Structure formats: structure tokens, C-alpha cells
Amino acid sequence: METEQKLERRPPTPPEPVQDQPTVPLDPQTGTSELTLDIPHPEEASASTSGLSKNPTLQRQLLEAALYVSGRPLDLKTLGNVIGARSEDKIRAIAQTVMEKYNQNESPIQIVELPDGRWVMQLKATMTKYVRRLSNRPLLTPGPLRTLGFIALKQPVKQAYVVLVRGKLAYGHVKQLREMDLITDEKVGKTRVLRTTSTFADYFNLNHDVIEMKKELKYVFGNPDAPSA
């Protein structure tokens, strides 16, 4: 008997509540807002972070804040621009310090270095099944979502086998998933071999290592064999 499963986006860190903002008065002559947005020149922005190297505590806080608000993986260069650091070794060391802080506090949130060197703040896999109903609207409808989950668990998997298990509608699912850059395919003989992409791992906050990813998925799904149509 096939086991039904759903792949849902793992929720990011809950946002802070937004407070009401005061009404911005209008200029009686121009009818426009008196509030102007001051966007600094790149050189000014660089100068504004030049003194951060003397404040390691603030650098750690800024790196943590950058990962929090981005909701996606960030590379060392981007993080360095935020915290005012150029040395990749130094940026990585600061990120590791923040990561260790979360690990020591037994937080449900973790900071992870991905195989490609980027860093991300995400919910631990062990917490996902308890709060996934609170996540945002699914990226896909149930059919393609189950096909995507099946591919992720069985990858690398032949498209012919996916269609055998999921039915002929899987052809359309595979096309949609490929167009969304969630899976990639490689022609082997008369069929195609399907795998998930880094975009898939980033969106669902999963490990980029396939073996570790499957462990996370099996933990959430209860080690299912195959999804239903």
C-alpha cells in the first residue's frame, strides 16, 4: 500500500510583530510626503561599516540579523558587506561563533554552512512536523508536490519509474518542476534520471547533501515508501 505524504516548505524563523507606523505628513505645497529615503552611495555605505571591525559583538549581531531577515542562504561576500569584513576566514569564523551559540542554547533554530559555502538560518528538521501547518501557502498543488517528494526521496531516480509509481500525470508534474528549477534531468538511454536542485534544498530549508537530505525527509514523513497520486 502506498503511503500518502506531503512535502511542505519548512517555515523560516517567525517574524517579529510589526507595530503601527505614524502617519507621514504631506507637504501642503507639493502634496507629497515630507519623508525622503536617503540611499547612501556605495562608498558611503562602505565607510559606515569600516569601524565595525573594532566591535566584534556588533559584527556577530549583524551577521545573525542578516541571516534572519534574508530568509535565504547568503554567501561570505554578502555577509562581509553587512558586518564590515573582507577576510573570508574572519567572516566564516564569526558565522561559526553564531552557529555555536545556537547549538549551545538548544534552539529550534539552527545556522548551517551549506556545501557551497553559503550560510543559512533555518528551522531544525526535528521541529518541522510540529509547526509545518503554520507555514506559508504551498509552492505547489498536492499532485506535483507529492511527485517532488517522491523524487527527492528516491533520487537519482528514472523518470520511467516515477511515472510507473505516480501515474501518467507525473509527466506534467516533472515538466512543471523542471521549469521551476526544483529538479533537473539527465538523459540516460531511453529515459531520464531525475534529481532535485539546490533551489529545492534552499526553498524547503533542507541539507544540500543528498544523503542528509533524505534523512531529514524520512524523519518528517515517517520513512514512507511512495506517495499516492
mmCIF file of C-alpha atoms in Angstrom:
data_model
loop_
_atom_site.group_PDB
_atom_site.id
_atom_site.type_symbol
_atom_site.label_atom_id
_atom_site.label_comp_id
_atom_site.label_asym_id
_atom_site.label_seq_id
_atom_site.Cartn_x
_atom_site.Cartn_y
_atom_site.Cartn_z
ATOM 1 C CA MET A 1 0.000 0.000 0.000
ATOM 2 C CA GLU A 2 1.368 3.365 -0.954
ATOM 3 C CA THR A 3 1.794 5.878 1.808
ATOM 4 C CA GLU A 4 0.496 9.396 1.306
ATOM 5 C CA GLN A 5 2.933 12.143 2.087
ATOM 6 C CA LYS A 6 3.091 15.862 1.676
ATOM 7 C CA LEU A 7 6.161 17.964 1.121
ATOM 8 C CA GLU A 8 5.693 21.374 2.637
ATOM 9 C CA ARG A 9 8.003 24.331 2.855
ATOM 10 C CA ARG A 10 9.741 24.302 6.191
ATOM 11 C CA PRO A 11 8.856 27.551 7.918
ATOM 12 C CA PRO A 12 11.508 30.216 8.429
ATOM 13 C CA THR A 13 12.096 31.968 11.721
ATOM 14 C CA PRO A 14 8.822 33.649 12.843
ATOM 15 C CA PRO A 15 8.905 37.393 12.095
ATOM 16 C CA GLU A 16 8.678 39.978 14.834
ATOM 17 C CA PRO A 17 5.254 41.665 15.167
ATOM 18 C CA VAL A 18 5.011 44.852 13.137
ATOM 19 C CA GLN A 19 3.979 47.937 15.060
ATOM 20 C CA ASP A 20 1.760 50.599 13.578
ATOM 21 C CA GLN A 21 3.758 53.354 11.910
ATOM 22 C CA PRO A 22 2.913 57.024 12.448
ATOM 23 C CA THR A 23 1.227 58.856 9.604
ATOM 24 C CA VAL A 24 3.708 60.791 7.480
ATOM 25 C CA PRO A 25 2.555 64.418 6.952
ATOM 26 C CA LEU A 26 2.267 65.798 3.436
ATOM 27 C CA ASP A 27 3.870 68.985 2.169
ATOM 28 C CA PRO A 28 0.962 71.456 1.626
ATOM 29 C CA GLN A 29 2.657 72.930 -1.454
ATOM 30 C CA THR A 30 3.717 69.793 -3.277
ATOM 31 C CA GLY A 31 1.192 67.335 -1.867
ATOM 32 C CA THR A 32 3.979 64.834 -1.350
ATOM 33 C CA SER A 33 5.378 63.259 1.766
ATOM 34 C CA GLU A 34 7.973 65.202 3.705
ATOM 35 C CA LEU A 35 9.754 61.911 4.394
ATOM 36 C CA THR A 36 12.624 61.200 1.990
ATOM 37 C CA LEU A 37 14.514 57.962 1.566
ATOM 38 C CA ASP A 38 18.229 58.565 1.910
ATOM 39 C CA ILE A 39 20.046 55.851 -0.016
ATOM 40 C CA PRO A 40 23.785 56.129 0.618
ATOM 41 C CA HIS A 41 26.354 55.929 -2.140
ATOM 42 C CA PRO A 42 28.293 52.614 -2.139
ATOM 43 C CA GLU A 43 31.406 54.440 -0.898
ATOM 44 C CA GLU A 44 29.384 55.963 1.948
ATOM 45 C CA ALA A 45 27.927 52.559 2.810
ATOM 46 C CA SER A 46 31.427 51.097 2.922
ATOM 47 C CA ALA A 47 32.582 53.913 5.152
ATOM 48 C CA SER A 48 29.654 53.333 7.504
ATOM 49 C CA THR A 49 30.830 49.760 8.156
ATOM 50 C CA SER A 50 34.548 50.488 8.240
ATOM 51 C CA GLY A 51 34.597 50.778 12.032
ATOM 52 C CA LEU A 52 32.747 47.536 12.725
ATOM 53 C CA SER A 53 35.973 45.533 12.937
ATOM 54 C CA LYS A 54 36.573 47.163 16.319
ATOM 55 C CA ASN A 55 33.248 45.853 17.623
ATOM 56 C CA PRO A 56 33.134 42.031 17.261
ATOM 57 C CA THR A 57 29.933 41.797 19.295
ATOM 58 C CA LEU A 58 28.111 44.070 16.854
ATOM 59 C CA GLN A 59 29.547 42.099 13.925
ATOM 60 C CA ARG A 60 28.081 38.878 15.318
ATOM 61 C CA GLN A 61 24.734 40.573 15.878
ATOM 62 C CA LEU A 62 24.673 41.992 12.349
ATOM 63 C CA LEU A 63 25.536 38.639 10.795
ATOM 64 C CA GLU A 64 22.744 36.980 12.755
ATOM 65 C CA ALA A 65 20.330 39.755 11.751
ATOM 66 C CA ALA A 66 21.297 39.422 8.077
ATOM 67 C CA LEU A 67 20.552 35.691 8.057
ATOM 68 C CA TYR A 68 17.278 36.311 9.892
ATOM 69 C CA VAL A 69 15.837 38.964 7.585
ATOM 70 C CA SER A 70 17.042 37.408 4.315
ATOM 71 C CA GLY A 71 15.218 34.105 4.738
ATOM 72 C CA ARG A 72 17.652 32.519 2.280
ATOM 73 C CA PRO A 73 21.296 31.389 2.134
ATOM 74 C CA LEU A 74 23.900 34.174 1.950
ATOM 75 C CA ASP A 75 27.472 33.910 0.707
ATOM 76 C CA LEU A 76 30.506 35.184 2.599
ATOM 77 C CA LYS A 77 30.866 38.277 0.424
ATOM 78 C CA THR A 78 27.323 39.398 1.178
ATOM 79 C CA LEU A 79 27.767 38.754 4.886
ATOM 80 C CA GLY A 80 31.099 40.563 4.808
ATOM 81 C CA ASN A 81 29.486 43.657 3.295
ATOM 82 C CA VAL A 82 26.994 43.697 6.156
ATOM 83 C CA ILE A 83 29.461 43.244 9.004
ATOM 84 C CA GLY A 84 32.317 45.278 7.525
ATOM 85 C CA ALA A 85 34.784 42.431 6.969
ATOM 86 C CA ARG A 86 36.712 41.331 3.877
ATOM 87 C CA SER A 87 38.625 38.268 5.012
ATOM 88 C CA GLU A 88 36.622 35.129 4.237
ATOM 89 C CA ASP A 89 38.342 33.322 7.098
ATOM 90 C CA LYS A 90 37.248 36.030 9.526
ATOM 91 C CA ILE A 91 33.673 36.099 8.205
ATOM 92 C CA ARG A 92 33.467 32.312 8.433
ATOM 93 C CA ALA A 93 34.858 32.376 11.980
ATOM 94 C CA ILE A 94 32.207 34.902 13.038
ATOM 95 C CA ALA A 95 29.475 32.795 11.415
ATOM 96 C CA GLN A 96 30.755 29.695 13.216
ATOM 97 C CA THR A 97 30.646 31.564 16.529
ATOM 98 C CA VAL A 98 26.998 32.482 15.952
ATOM 99 C CA MET A 99 26.253 28.910 14.865
ATOM 100 C CA GLU A 100 27.787 27.512 18.058
ATOM 101 C CA LYS A 101 25.710 29.914 20.144
ATOM 102 C CA TYR A 102 22.502 28.456 18.686
ATOM 103 C CA ASN A 103 23.753 24.908 19.199
ATOM 104 C CA GLN A 104 24.662 25.524 22.828
ATOM 105 C CA ASN A 105 21.296 27.138 23.574
ATOM 106 C CA GLU A 106 19.434 24.094 22.189
ATOM 107 C CA SER A 107 17.438 26.442 19.978
ATOM 108 C CA PRO A 108 14.880 25.061 17.478
ATOM 109 C CA ILE A 109 16.584 27.367 15.008
ATOM 110 C CA GLN A 110 19.972 26.499 13.563
ATOM 111 C CA ILE A 111 22.584 28.251 11.463
ATOM 112 C CA VAL A 112 24.151 25.976 8.868
ATOM 113 C CA GLU A 113 27.019 26.246 6.406
ATOM 114 C CA LEU A 114 25.932 24.723 3.096
ATOM 115 C CA PRO A 115 28.287 22.643 0.913
ATOM 116 C CA ASP A 116 28.686 25.585 -1.488
ATOM 117 C CA GLY A 117 29.960 27.833 1.324
ATOM 118 C CA ARG A 118 26.789 29.843 1.875
ATOM 119 C CA TRP A 119 25.199 30.242 5.306
ATOM 120 C CA VAL A 120 21.521 29.988 6.217
ATOM 121 C CA MET A 121 19.302 30.301 9.284
ATOM 122 C CA GLN A 122 16.616 27.616 9.317
ATOM 123 C CA LEU A 123 14.289 25.534 11.456
ATOM 124 C CA LYS A 124 15.678 22.197 12.627
ATOM 125 C CA ALA A 125 14.234 19.158 10.866
ATOM 126 C CA THR A 126 13.113 17.697 14.201
ATOM 127 C CA MET A 127 10.812 20.695 14.722
ATOM 128 C CA THR A 128 9.247 20.802 11.283
ATOM 129 C CA LYS A 129 6.481 18.236 11.759
ATOM 130 C CA TYR A 130 5.128 20.110 14.772
ATOM 131 C CA VAL A 131 4.754 23.521 13.128
ATOM 132 C CA ARG A 132 4.565 22.875 9.385
ATOM 133 C CA ARG A 133 0.824 23.637 9.335
ATOM 134 C CA LEU A 134 1.716 27.220 10.181
ATOM 135 C CA SER A 135 3.968 27.599 7.144
ATOM 136 C CA ASN A 136 3.153 29.785 4.158
ATOM 137 C CA ARG A 137 0.910 28.737 1.274
ATOM 138 C CA PRO A 138 2.424 25.733 -0.537
ATOM 139 C CA LEU A 139 4.525 26.391 -3.601
ATOM 140 C CA LEU A 140 2.755 23.591 -5.499
ATOM 141 C CA THR A 141 -0.602 21.853 -5.635
ATOM 142 C CA PRO A 142 -0.807 18.402 -3.970
ATOM 143 C CA GLY A 143 -0.134 16.325 -7.116
ATOM 144 C CA PRO A 144 3.159 17.908 -8.207
ATOM 145 C CA LEU A 145 4.156 18.290 -4.556
ATOM 146 C CA ARG A 146 3.856 14.539 -3.921
ATOM 147 C CA THR A 147 5.782 13.803 -7.108
ATOM 148 C CA LEU A 148 8.501 16.197 -5.980
ATOM 149 C CA GLY A 149 8.654 14.499 -2.581
ATOM 150 C CA PHE A 150 8.935 11.096 -4.235
ATOM 151 C CA ILE A 151 11.767 12.270 -6.492
ATOM 152 C CA ALA A 152 13.598 13.815 -3.533
ATOM 153 C CA LEU A 153 13.405 10.579 -1.535
ATOM 154 C CA LYS A 154 14.313 8.240 -4.412
ATOM 155 C CA GLN A 155 16.876 10.362 -6.288
ATOM 156 C CA PRO A 156 18.623 9.719 -8.513
ATOM 157 C CA VAL A 157 15.527 8.098 -9.977
ATOM 158 C CA LYS A 158 14.498 7.251 -13.522
ATOM 159 C CA GLN A 159 11.567 9.228 -14.875
ATOM 160 C CA ALA A 160 10.027 5.976 -16.118
ATOM 161 C CA TYR A 161 9.892 4.681 -12.535
ATOM 162 C CA VAL A 162 8.380 7.940 -11.293
ATOM 163 C CA VAL A 163 5.635 7.645 -13.909
ATOM 164 C CA LEU A 164 5.107 3.968 -13.032
ATOM 165 C CA VAL A 165 4.501 4.837 -9.379
ATOM 166 C CA ARG A 166 2.840 8.239 -9.709
ATOM 167 C CA GLY A 167 0.872 7.666 -12.907
ATOM 168 C CA LYS A 168 0.884 9.352 -16.315
ATOM 169 C CA LEU A 169 0.129 12.748 -14.764
ATOM 170 C CA ALA A 170 3.701 12.650 -13.484
ATOM 171 C CA TYR A 171 4.910 13.676 -16.954
ATOM 172 C CA GLY A 172 3.218 17.035 -16.460
ATOM 173 C CA HIS A 173 4.454 17.248 -12.890
ATOM 174 C CA VAL A 174 8.056 16.653 -13.979
ATOM 175 C CA LYS A 175 7.792 19.327 -16.661
ATOM 176 C CA GLN A 176 6.421 21.835 -14.148
ATOM 177 C CA LEU A 177 9.062 21.005 -11.546
ATOM 178 C CA ARG A 178 11.821 21.313 -14.130
ATOM 179 C CA GLU A 179 10.539 24.716 -15.278
ATOM 180 C CA MET A 180 10.543 25.873 -11.640
ATOM 181 C CA ASP A 181 14.175 24.729 -11.285
ATOM 182 C CA LEU A 182 13.212 22.346 -8.469
ATOM 183 C CA ILE A 183 14.517 19.285 -10.313
ATOM 184 C CA THR A 184 17.000 18.568 -13.061
ATOM 185 C CA ASP A 185 17.050 15.702 -15.534
ATOM 186 C CA GLU A 186 19.759 13.857 -17.420
ATOM 187 C CA LYS A 187 19.051 11.655 -20.418
ATOM 188 C CA VAL A 188 20.236 8.087 -19.890
ATOM 189 C CA GLY A 189 19.323 5.665 -22.659
ATOM 190 C CA LYS A 190 15.615 5.894 -23.419
ATOM 191 C CA THR A 191 14.672 7.514 -20.137
ATOM 192 C CA ARG A 192 15.768 10.427 -17.965
ATOM 193 C CA VAL A 193 17.290 10.424 -14.493
ATOM 194 C CA LEU A 194 15.777 12.984 -12.130
ATOM 195 C CA ARG A 195 17.393 14.797 -9.198
ATOM 196 C CA THR A 196 16.473 17.770 -7.043
ATOM 197 C CA THR A 197 18.353 21.061 -7.372
ATOM 198 C CA SER A 198 19.957 23.482 -4.941
ATOM 199 C CA THR A 199 16.869 25.666 -5.428
ATOM 200 C CA PHE A 200 14.762 22.849 -3.987
ATOM 201 C CA ALA A 201 17.038 22.485 -0.959
ATOM 202 C CA ASP A 202 17.092 26.240 -0.366
ATOM 203 C CA TYR A 203 13.324 26.649 -0.638
ATOM 204 C CA PHE A 204 12.488 23.826 1.757
ATOM 205 C CA ASN A 205 15.437 24.527 4.070
ATOM 206 C CA LEU A 206 16.955 21.096 3.505
ATOM 207 C CA ASN A 207 20.547 19.915 3.576
ATOM 208 C CA HIS A 208 22.236 20.096 0.162
ATOM 209 C CA ASP A 209 23.909 16.740 0.751
ATOM 210 C CA VAL A 210 21.529 14.164 -0.748
ATOM 211 C CA ILE A 211 22.145 11.552 1.954
ATOM 212 C CA GLU A 212 21.480 14.031 4.750
ATOM 213 C CA MET A 213 18.510 15.455 2.854
ATOM 214 C CA LYS A 214 16.904 12.012 2.635
ATOM 215 C CA LYS A 215 17.382 11.524 6.373
ATOM 216 C CA GLU A 216 15.568 14.806 7.025
ATOM 217 C CA LEU A 217 12.748 13.912 4.641
ATOM 218 C CA LYS A 218 12.332 10.421 6.085
ATOM 219 C CA TYR A 219 12.202 11.858 9.597
ATOM 220 C CA VAL A 220 9.410 14.247 8.598
ATOM 221 C CA PHE A 221 7.478 11.691 6.522
ATOM 222 C CA GLY A 222 7.968 8.721 8.832
ATOM 223 C CA ASN A 223 10.120 6.825 6.301
ATOM 224 C CA PRO A 224 7.409 6.305 3.644
ATOM 225 C CA ASP A 225 7.861 4.118 0.596
ATOM 226 C CA ALA A 226 5.985 6.048 -2.066
ATOM 227 C CA PRO A 227 3.422 8.830 -2.227
ATOM 228 C CA SER A 228 -0.095 8.317 -3.518
ATOM 229 C CA ALA A 229 -1.484 10.066 -6.582
#
